[in-house]
Short mmCIF file of C-alpha atoms and ligand atoms in Angstrom, two decimals:
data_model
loop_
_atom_site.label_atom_id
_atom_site.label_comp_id
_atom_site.label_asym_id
_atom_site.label_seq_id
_atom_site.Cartn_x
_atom_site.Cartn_y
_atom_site.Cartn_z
CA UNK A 837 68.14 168.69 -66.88
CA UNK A 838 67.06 171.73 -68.10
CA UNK A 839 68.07 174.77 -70.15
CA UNK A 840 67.71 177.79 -68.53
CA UNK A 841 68.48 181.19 -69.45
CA UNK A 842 69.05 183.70 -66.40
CA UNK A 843 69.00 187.40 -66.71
CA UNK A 844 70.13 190.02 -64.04
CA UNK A 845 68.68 193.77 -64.02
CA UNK A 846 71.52 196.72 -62.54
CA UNK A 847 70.27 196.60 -59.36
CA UNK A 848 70.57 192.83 -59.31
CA UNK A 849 74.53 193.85 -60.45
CA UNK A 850 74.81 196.89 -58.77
CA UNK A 851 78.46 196.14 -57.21
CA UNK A 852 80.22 193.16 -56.52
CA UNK A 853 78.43 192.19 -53.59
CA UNK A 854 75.40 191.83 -55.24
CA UNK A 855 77.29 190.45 -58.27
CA UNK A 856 78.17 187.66 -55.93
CA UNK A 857 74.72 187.21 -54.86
CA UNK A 858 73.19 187.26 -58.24
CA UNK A 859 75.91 184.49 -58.53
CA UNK A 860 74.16 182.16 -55.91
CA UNK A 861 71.12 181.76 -57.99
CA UNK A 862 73.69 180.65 -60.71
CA UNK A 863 75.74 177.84 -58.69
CA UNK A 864 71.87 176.48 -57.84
CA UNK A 865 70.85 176.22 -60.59
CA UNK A 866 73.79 174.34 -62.16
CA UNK A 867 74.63 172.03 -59.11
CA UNK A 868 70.66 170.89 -60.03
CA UNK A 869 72.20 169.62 -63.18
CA UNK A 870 70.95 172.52 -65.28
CA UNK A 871 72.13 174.10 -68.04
CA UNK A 872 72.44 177.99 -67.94
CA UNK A 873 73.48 180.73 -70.10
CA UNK A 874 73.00 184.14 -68.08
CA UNK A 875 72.51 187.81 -69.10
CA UNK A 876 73.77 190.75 -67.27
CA UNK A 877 72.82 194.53 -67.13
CA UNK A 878 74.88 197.58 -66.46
CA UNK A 879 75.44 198.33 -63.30
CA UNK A 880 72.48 200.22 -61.85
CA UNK A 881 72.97 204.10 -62.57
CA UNK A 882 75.44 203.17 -64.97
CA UNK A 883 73.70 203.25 -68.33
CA UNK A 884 72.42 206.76 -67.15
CA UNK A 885 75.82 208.08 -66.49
CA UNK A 886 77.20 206.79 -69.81
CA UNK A 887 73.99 208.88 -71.65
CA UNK A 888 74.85 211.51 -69.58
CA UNK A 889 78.34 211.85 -70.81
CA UNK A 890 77.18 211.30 -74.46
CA UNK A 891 75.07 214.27 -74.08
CA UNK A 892 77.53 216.43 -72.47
CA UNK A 893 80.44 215.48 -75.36
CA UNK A 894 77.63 216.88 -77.46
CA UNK A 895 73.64 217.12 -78.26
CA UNK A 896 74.08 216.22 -81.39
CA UNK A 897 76.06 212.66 -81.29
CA UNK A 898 76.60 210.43 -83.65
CA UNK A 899 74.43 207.38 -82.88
CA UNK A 900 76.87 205.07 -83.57
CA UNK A 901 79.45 206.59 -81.08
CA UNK A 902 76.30 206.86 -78.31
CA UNK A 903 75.89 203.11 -79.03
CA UNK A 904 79.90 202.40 -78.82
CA UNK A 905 79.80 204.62 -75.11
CA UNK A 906 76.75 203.17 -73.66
CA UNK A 907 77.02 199.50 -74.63
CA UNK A 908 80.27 199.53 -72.63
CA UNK A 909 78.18 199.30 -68.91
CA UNK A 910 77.46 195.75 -69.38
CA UNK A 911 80.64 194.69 -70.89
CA UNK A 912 82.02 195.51 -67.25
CA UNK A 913 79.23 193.56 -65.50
CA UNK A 914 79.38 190.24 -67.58
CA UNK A 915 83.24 190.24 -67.05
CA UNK A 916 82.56 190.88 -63.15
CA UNK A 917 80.01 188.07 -63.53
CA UNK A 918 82.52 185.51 -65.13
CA UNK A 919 85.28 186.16 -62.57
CA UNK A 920 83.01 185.66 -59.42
CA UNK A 921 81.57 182.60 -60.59
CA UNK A 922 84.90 181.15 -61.70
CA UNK A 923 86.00 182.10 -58.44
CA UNK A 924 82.82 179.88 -56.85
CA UNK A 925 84.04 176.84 -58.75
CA UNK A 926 81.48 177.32 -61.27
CA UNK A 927 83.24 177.45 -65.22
CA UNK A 928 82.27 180.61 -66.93
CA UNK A 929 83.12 183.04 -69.60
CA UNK A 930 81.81 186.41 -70.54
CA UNK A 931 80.50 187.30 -74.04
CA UNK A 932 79.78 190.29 -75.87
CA UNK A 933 77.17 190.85 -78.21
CA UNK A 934 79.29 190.81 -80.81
CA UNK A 935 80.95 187.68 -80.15
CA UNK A 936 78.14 185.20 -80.36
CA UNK A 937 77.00 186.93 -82.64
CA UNK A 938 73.68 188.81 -82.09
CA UNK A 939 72.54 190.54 -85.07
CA UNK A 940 70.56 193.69 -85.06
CA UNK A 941 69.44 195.86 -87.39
CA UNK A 942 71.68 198.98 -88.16
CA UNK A 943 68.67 201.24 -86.02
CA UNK A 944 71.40 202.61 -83.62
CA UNK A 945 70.35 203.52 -79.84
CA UNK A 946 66.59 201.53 -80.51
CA UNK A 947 68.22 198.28 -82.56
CA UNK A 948 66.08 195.71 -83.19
CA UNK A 949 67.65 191.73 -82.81
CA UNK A 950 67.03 190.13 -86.35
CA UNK A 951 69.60 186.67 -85.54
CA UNK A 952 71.39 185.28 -83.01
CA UNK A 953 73.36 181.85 -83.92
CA UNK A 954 73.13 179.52 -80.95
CA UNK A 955 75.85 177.12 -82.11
CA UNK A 956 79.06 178.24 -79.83
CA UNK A 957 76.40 178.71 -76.65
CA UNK A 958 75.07 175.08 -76.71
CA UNK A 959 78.74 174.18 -77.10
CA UNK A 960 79.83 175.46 -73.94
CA UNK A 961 76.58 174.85 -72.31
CA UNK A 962 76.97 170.94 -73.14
CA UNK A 963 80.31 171.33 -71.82
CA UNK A 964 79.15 172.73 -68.37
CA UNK A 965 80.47 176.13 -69.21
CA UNK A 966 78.21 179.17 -67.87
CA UNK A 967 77.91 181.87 -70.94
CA UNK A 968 77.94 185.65 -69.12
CA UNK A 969 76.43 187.66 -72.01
CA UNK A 970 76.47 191.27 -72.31
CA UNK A 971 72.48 192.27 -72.32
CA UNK A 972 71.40 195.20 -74.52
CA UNK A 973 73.70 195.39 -77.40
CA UNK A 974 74.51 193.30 -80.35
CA UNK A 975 76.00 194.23 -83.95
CA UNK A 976 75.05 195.38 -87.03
CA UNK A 977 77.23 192.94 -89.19
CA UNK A 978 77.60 194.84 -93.16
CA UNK A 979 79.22 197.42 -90.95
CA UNK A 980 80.65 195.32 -87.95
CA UNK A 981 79.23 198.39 -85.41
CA UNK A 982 78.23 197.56 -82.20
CA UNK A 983 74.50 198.67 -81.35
CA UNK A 984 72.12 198.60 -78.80
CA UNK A 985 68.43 198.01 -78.45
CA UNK A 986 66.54 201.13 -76.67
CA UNK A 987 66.86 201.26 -72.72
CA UNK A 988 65.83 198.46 -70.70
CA UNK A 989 66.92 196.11 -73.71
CA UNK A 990 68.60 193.57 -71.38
CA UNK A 991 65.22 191.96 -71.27
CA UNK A 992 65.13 191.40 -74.71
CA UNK A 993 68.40 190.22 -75.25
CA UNK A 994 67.54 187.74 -72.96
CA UNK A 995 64.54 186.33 -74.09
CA UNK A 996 66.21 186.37 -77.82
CA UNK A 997 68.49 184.11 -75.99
CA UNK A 998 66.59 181.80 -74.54
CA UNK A 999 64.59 181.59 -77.95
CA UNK A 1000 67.98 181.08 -79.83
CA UNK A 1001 69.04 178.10 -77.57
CA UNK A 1002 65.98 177.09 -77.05
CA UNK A 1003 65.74 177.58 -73.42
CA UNK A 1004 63.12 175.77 -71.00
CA UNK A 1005 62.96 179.05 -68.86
CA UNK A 1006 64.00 182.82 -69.13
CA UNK A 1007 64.24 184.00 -65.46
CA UNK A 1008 64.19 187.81 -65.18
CA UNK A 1009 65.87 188.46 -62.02
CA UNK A 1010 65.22 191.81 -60.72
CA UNK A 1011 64.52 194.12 -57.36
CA UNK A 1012 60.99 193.03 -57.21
CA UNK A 1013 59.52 189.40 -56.54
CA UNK A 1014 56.85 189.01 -59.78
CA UNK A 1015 54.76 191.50 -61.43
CA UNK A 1016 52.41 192.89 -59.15
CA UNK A 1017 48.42 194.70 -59.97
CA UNK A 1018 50.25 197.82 -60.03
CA UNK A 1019 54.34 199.27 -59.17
CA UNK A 1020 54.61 198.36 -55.49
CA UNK A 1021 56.75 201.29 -55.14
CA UNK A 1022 53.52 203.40 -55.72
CA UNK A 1023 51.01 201.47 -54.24
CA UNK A 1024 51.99 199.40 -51.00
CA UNK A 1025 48.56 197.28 -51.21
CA UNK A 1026 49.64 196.18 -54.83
CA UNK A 1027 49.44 192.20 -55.29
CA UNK A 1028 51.78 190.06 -56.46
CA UNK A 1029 50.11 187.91 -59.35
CA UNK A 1030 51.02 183.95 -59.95
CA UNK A 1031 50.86 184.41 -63.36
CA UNK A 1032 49.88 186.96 -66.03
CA UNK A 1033 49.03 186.64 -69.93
CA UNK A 1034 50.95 187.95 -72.40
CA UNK A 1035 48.56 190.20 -73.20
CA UNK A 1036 48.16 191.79 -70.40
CA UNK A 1037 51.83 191.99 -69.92
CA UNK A 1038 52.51 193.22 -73.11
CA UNK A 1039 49.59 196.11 -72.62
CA UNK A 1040 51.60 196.52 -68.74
CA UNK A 1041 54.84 196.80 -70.70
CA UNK A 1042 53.36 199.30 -73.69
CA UNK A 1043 51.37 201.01 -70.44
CA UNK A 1044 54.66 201.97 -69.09
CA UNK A 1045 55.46 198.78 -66.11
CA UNK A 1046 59.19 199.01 -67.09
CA UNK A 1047 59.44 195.68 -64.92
CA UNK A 1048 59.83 194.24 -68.32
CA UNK A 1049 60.50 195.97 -71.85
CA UNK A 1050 57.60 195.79 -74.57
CA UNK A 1051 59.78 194.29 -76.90
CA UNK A 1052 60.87 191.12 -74.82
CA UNK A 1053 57.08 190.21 -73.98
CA UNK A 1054 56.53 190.22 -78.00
CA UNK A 1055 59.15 187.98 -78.67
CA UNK A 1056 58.65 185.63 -75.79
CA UNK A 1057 55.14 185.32 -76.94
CA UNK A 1058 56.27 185.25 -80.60
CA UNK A 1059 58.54 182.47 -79.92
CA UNK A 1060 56.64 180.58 -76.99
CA UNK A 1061 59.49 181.44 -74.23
CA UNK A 1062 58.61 180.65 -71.01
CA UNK A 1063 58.97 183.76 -69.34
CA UNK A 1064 59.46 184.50 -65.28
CA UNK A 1065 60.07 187.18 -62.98
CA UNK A 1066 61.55 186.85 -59.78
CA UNK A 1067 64.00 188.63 -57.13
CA UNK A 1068 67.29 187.87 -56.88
CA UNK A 1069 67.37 189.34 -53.76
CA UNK A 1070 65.21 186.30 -52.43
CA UNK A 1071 67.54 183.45 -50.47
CA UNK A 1072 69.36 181.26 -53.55
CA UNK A 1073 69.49 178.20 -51.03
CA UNK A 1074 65.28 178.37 -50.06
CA UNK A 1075 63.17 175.57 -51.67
CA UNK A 1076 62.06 176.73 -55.27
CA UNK A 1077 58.34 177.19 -54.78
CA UNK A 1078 55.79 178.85 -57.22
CA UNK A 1079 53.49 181.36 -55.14
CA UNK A 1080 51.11 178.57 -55.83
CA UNK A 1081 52.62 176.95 -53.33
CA UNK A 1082 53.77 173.91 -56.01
CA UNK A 1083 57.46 173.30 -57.16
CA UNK A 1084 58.53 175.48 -59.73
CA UNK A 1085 59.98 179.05 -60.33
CA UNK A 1086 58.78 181.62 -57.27
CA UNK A 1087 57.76 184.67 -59.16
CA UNK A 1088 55.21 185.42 -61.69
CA UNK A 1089 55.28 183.09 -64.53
CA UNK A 1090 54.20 185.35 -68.14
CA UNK A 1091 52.00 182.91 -70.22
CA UNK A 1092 49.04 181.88 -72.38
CA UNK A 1093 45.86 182.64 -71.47
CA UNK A 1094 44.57 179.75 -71.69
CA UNK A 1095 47.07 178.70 -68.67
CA UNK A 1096 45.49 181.34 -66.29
CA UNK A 1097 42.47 179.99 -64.65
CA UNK A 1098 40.81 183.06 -62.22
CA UNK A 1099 40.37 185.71 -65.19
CA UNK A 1100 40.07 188.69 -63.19
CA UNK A 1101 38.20 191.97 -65.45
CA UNK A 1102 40.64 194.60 -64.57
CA UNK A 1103 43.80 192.72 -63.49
CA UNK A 1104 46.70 196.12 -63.84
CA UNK A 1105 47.14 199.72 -63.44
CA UNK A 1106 49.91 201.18 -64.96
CA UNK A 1107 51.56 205.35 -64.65
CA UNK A 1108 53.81 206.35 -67.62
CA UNK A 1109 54.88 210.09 -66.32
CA UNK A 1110 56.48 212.71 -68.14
CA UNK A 1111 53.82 212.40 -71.35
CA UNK A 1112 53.74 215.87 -73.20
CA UNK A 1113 50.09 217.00 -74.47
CA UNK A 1114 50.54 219.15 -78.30
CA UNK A 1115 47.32 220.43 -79.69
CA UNK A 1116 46.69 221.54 -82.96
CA UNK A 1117 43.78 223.79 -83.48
CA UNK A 1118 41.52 224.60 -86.63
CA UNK A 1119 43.65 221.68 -89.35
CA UNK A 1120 41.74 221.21 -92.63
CA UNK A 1121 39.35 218.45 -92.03
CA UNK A 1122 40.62 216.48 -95.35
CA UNK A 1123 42.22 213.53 -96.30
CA UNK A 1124 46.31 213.28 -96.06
CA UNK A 1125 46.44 216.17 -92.95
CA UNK A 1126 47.09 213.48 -90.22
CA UNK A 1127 49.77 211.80 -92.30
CA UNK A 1128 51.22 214.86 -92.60
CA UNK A 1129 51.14 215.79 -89.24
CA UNK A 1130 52.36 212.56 -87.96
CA UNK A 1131 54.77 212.19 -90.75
CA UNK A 1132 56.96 214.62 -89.90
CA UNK A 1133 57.23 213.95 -86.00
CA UNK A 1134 58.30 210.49 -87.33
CA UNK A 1135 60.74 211.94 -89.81
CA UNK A 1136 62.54 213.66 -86.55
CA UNK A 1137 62.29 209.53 -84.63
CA UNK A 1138 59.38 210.79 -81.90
CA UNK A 1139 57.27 208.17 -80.77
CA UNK A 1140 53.81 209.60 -80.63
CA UNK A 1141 51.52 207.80 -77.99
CA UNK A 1142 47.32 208.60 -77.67
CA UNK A 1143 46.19 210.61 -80.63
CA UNK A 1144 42.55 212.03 -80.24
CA UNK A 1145 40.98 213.96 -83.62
CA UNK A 1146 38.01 215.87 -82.76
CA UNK A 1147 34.84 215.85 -85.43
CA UNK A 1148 34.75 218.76 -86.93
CA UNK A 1149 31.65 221.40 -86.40
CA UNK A 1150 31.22 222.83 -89.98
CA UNK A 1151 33.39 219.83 -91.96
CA UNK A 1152 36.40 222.49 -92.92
CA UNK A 1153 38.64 222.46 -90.19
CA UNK A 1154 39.36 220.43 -86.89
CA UNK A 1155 41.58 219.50 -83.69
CA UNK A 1156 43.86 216.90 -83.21
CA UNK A 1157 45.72 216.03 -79.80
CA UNK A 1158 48.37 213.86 -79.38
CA UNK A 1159 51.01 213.05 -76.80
CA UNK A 1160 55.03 213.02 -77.03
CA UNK A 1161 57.48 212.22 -74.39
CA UNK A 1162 58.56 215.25 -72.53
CA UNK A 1163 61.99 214.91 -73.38
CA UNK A 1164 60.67 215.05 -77.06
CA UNK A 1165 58.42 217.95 -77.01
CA UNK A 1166 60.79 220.69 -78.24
CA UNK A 1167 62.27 218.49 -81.23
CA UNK A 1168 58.25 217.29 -81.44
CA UNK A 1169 57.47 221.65 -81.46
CA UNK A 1170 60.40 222.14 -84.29
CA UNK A 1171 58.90 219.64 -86.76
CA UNK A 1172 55.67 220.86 -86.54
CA UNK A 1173 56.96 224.63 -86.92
CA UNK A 1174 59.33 223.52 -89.69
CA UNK A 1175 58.80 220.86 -91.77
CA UNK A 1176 55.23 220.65 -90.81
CA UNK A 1177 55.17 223.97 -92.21
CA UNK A 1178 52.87 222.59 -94.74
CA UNK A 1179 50.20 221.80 -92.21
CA UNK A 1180 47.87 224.49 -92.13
CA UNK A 1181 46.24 225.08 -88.85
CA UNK A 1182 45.43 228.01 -86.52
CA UNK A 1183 47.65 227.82 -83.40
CA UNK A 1184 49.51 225.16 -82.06
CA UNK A 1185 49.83 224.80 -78.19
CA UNK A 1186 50.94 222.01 -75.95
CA UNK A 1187 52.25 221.47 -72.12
CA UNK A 1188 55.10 219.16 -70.66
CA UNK A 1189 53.71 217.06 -67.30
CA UNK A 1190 51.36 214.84 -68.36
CA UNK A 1191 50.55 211.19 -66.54
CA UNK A 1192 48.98 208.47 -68.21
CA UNK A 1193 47.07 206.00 -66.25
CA UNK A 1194 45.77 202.59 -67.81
CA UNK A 1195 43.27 200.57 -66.48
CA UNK A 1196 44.35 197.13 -67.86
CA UNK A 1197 42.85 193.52 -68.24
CA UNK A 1198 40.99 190.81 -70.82
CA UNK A 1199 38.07 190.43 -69.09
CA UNK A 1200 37.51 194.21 -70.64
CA UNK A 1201 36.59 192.20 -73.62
CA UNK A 1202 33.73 190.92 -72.10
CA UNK A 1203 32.26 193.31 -69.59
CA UNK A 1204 30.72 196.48 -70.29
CA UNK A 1205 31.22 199.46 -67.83
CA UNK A 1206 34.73 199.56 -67.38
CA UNK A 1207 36.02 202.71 -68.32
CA UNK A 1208 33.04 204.35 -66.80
CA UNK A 1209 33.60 203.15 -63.36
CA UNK A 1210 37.34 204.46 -63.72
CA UNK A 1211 36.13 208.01 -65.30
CA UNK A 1212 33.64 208.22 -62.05
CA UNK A 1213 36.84 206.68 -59.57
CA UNK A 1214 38.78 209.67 -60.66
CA UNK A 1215 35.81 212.30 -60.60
CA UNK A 1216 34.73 211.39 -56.92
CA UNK A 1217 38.55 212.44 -56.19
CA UNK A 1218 38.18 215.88 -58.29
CA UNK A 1219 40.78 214.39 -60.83
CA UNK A 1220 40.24 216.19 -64.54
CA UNK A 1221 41.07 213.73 -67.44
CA UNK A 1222 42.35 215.10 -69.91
CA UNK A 1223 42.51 212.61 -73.06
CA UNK A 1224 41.03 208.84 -73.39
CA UNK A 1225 42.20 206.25 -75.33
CA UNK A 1226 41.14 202.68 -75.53
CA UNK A 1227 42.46 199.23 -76.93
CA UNK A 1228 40.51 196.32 -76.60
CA UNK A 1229 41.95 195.26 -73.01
CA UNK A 1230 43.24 198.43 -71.81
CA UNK A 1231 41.63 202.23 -71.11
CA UNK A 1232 44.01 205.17 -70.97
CA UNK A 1233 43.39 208.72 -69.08
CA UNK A 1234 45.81 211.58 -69.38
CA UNK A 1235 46.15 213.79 -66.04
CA UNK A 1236 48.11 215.96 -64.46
CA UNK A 1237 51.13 214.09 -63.12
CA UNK A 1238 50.47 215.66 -59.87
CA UNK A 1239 47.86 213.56 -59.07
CA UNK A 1240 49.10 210.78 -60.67
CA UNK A 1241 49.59 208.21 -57.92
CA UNK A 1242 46.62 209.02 -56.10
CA UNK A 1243 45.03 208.16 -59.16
CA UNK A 1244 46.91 205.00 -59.29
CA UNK A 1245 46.35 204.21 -55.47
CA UNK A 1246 42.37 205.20 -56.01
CA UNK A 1247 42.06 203.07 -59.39
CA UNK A 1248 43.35 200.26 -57.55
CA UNK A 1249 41.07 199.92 -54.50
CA UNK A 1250 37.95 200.84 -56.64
CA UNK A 1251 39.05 197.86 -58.61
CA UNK A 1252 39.36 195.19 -55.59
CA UNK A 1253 43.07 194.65 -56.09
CA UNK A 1254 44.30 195.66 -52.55
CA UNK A 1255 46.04 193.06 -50.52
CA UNK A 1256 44.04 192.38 -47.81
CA UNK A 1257 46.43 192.28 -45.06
CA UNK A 1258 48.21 196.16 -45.35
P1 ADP B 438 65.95 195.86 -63.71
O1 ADP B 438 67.02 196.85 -63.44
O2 ADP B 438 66.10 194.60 -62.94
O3 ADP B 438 65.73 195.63 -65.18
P2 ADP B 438 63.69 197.66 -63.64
O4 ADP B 438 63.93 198.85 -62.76
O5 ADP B 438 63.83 197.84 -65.11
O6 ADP B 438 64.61 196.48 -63.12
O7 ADP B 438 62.24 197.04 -63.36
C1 ADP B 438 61.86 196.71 -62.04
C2 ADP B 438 61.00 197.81 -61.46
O8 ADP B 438 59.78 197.89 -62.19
C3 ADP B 438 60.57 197.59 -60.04
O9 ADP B 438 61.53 198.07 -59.13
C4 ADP B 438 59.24 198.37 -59.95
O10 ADP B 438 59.38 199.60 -59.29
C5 ADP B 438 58.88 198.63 -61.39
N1 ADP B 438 57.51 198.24 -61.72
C6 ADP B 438 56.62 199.02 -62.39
N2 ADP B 438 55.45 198.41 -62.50
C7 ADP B 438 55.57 197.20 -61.92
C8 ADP B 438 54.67 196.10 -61.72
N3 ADP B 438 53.41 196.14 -62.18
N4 ADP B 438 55.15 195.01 -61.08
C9 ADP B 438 56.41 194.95 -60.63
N5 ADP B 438 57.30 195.97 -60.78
C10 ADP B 438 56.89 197.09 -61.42
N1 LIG B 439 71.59 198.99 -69.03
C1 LIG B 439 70.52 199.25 -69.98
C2 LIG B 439 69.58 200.31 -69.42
O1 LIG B 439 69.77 200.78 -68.31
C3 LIG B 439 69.77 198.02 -70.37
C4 LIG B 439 69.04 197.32 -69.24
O2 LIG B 439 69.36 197.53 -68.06
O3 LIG B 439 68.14 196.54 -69.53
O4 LIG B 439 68.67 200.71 -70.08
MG1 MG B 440 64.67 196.70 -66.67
#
């Protein structure tokens, strides 16, 4: 027997036929004796709506009433959930966040998950009972508020699950079948890998791969959760085969490193679109201007991404470039104009439309020459970069987002990660 914890994205739940299918992969997995607690998503489109409506009610919500609106998609999807798998013969409730209870932090909209009890889940798991849980929300207990944990948060929830109960597995069920070299949607030859580190995943995540949020790779890895993704669109009733061809979970399996035996040196390429370039020309060159540059754009909640500062010419004054995302550039504009007023500089500039491509994978660590061959990749196809940043198994190029998946499809071939038969 083991203890598995089963979460399904919105297109996995997109209506109830797909509800019911999702629901297949359930009844398998508990007529093989297993134990399963499951986490649902909003209906796909849904979460987007509910923002939507948010915004239209008014641009400057309350983001405790945006959490109470939003978190409301999945509450509709784990009930669905509960009813078609009753319905199968399978026992099963629905939960929401607050009724297990999964405590956040009071950070409303971006909530972080701080403890969940496990007690009543193992109860109804030991009883045979299938727990439907409401993914990306919990509740901020001193003031009983429901929250939620930043879009895409289902992922998280689950994995804090599965840590919670102490799962065997966290399945990510979703509209692709693993993690592949790069977003099949953008690059037909992309590969489909067995496994990846958590590393790399985590830098695919950060990179922008929404396949899986940031957040639920740390804590898997924090917590040791054994972490896979897979379709649920595959047949529930085919033998359960790892692309290894060996018994086991097919999808990609996120783990160790140590676990992974063919280290490849660039193993991902990831596009995050819609990055915003700000410049600000001629700052002092003195200690205390960067913190208060970056101060206030974190004083108005923008998450700043690649930050270049140049070296000054004559030691007085300098540049520094950063990026926003373009849905934060005017708020990102505002602070700088007004509470950045402080700041001295001589113009500020910027431009929505950015792409950033990364060039991901630990075998960076070792080899010399990789960012070089993707700056030359890109020149042969006349594409200007216009910031670098690096980490130490991951390079990052800022384009124009015009060019962005050629880039991708380019980076990829240079890099040997085609499939060989496309
Ligand atoms: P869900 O609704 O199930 O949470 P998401 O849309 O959040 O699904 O994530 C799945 C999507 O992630 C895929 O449809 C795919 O387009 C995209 N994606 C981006 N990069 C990758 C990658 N490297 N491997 C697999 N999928 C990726
Ligand atoms: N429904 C939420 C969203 O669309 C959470 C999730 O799907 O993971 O962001
Ligand atoms: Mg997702």
């Amino acid at each position: 027997m083991a203890r598995i914890v089963m979460k399904f994205g919105g297109t996995s739940v997109a209506n109830v036929d797909k509800i019911r299918q999702a629901a297949l992969h359930i009844r398998r997995e508990i007529d093989a004796g297993n134990q399963v607690s499951v986490v649902v998503s909003a209906m796909a489109g849904k979460t987007n709506e509910l923002v939507a409506w948010v915004n239209e009610a008014s641009k400057f919500h309350d983001a405790r009433e945006y959490d109470a609106v939003v978190a409301s998609g999945e509450q509709v999807t784990a009930g669905l959930m509960a009813i078609v798998l009753s319905e199968m013969g399978v026992p099963a409730r629905s939960f929401q966040g607050w009724q297990i209870p999964i405590e956040t932090d009071d950070a409303h909209g971006a909530a972080r998950i701080e403890n969940i009890d496990p007690s009543m889940l193992i109860d109804r798991m030991d009883k045979g009972m299938v727990c439907v849980i409401t993914g990306f929300q919990g509740i901020y207990p001193p003031t009983g508020r429901i929250t939620t944990l930043g879009r895409g948060g289902s992922d998280t929830s689950a994995v804090a699950v599965a840590a919670a109960v102490k799962a065997d597995r966290c399945d990510i069920y979703t509209d692709v079948d693993g993690v592949y070299t790069t977003d099949p949607r953008i690059a037909p030859k992309a590969r489909r890998m067995a496994r990846i580190s958590f590393e790399e995943m985590l830098e695919m995540a950060s990179a922008g791969a929404k396949v899986l949020m940031i957040r639920s790779v740390e804590m898997a890895m924090a917590h040791s959760v054994r972490l896979c993704v897979r379709s649920t669109f595959d047949d529930p009733n085919a033998p359960q085969v790892t692309p290894d061809g060996v018994p086991g979970v097919p999808g990609t399996l996120v783990c160790d490193e140590e676990e992974i035996m063919e280290k490849q040196i660039v193993s991902g390429i990831t596009l995050a679109r819609a990055e915003a370039k700000i410049t600000l020309r001629g700052v002092k060159d003195k200690p205390g201007v960067a913190a208060a540059v970056f101060g206030a754009l974190a004083d108005a909640n923008i998450v700043v991404d690649m930050i270049v500062q140049n070296v000054s010419d004559d030691g007085a004054r300098t540049d520094i470039t950063f990026t926003v995302p373009d849905s934060d550039y005017d708020k990102a504009m505002r602070a700088l104009e007004t509470t950045g007023s402080a700041i001295e500089r001589e113009s500020i500039s910027g431009s929505k439309g950015g792409a950033k491509i990364s060039v991901i994978g630990v075998g960076m660590r070792s080899h010399a020459g990789v960012a070089a061959s993707m700056f030359r990749a890109l020149a042969e196809k006349g594409i200007n970069i216009q910031l670098i940043t690096t980490s130490e198994i991951k390079t990052s190029v800022l384009i124009d987002e015009e060019y962005a998946e050629l880039a991708v499809r380019v980076l990829h071939t240079y890099y040997g990660l085609d499939k060989q038969d496309v």
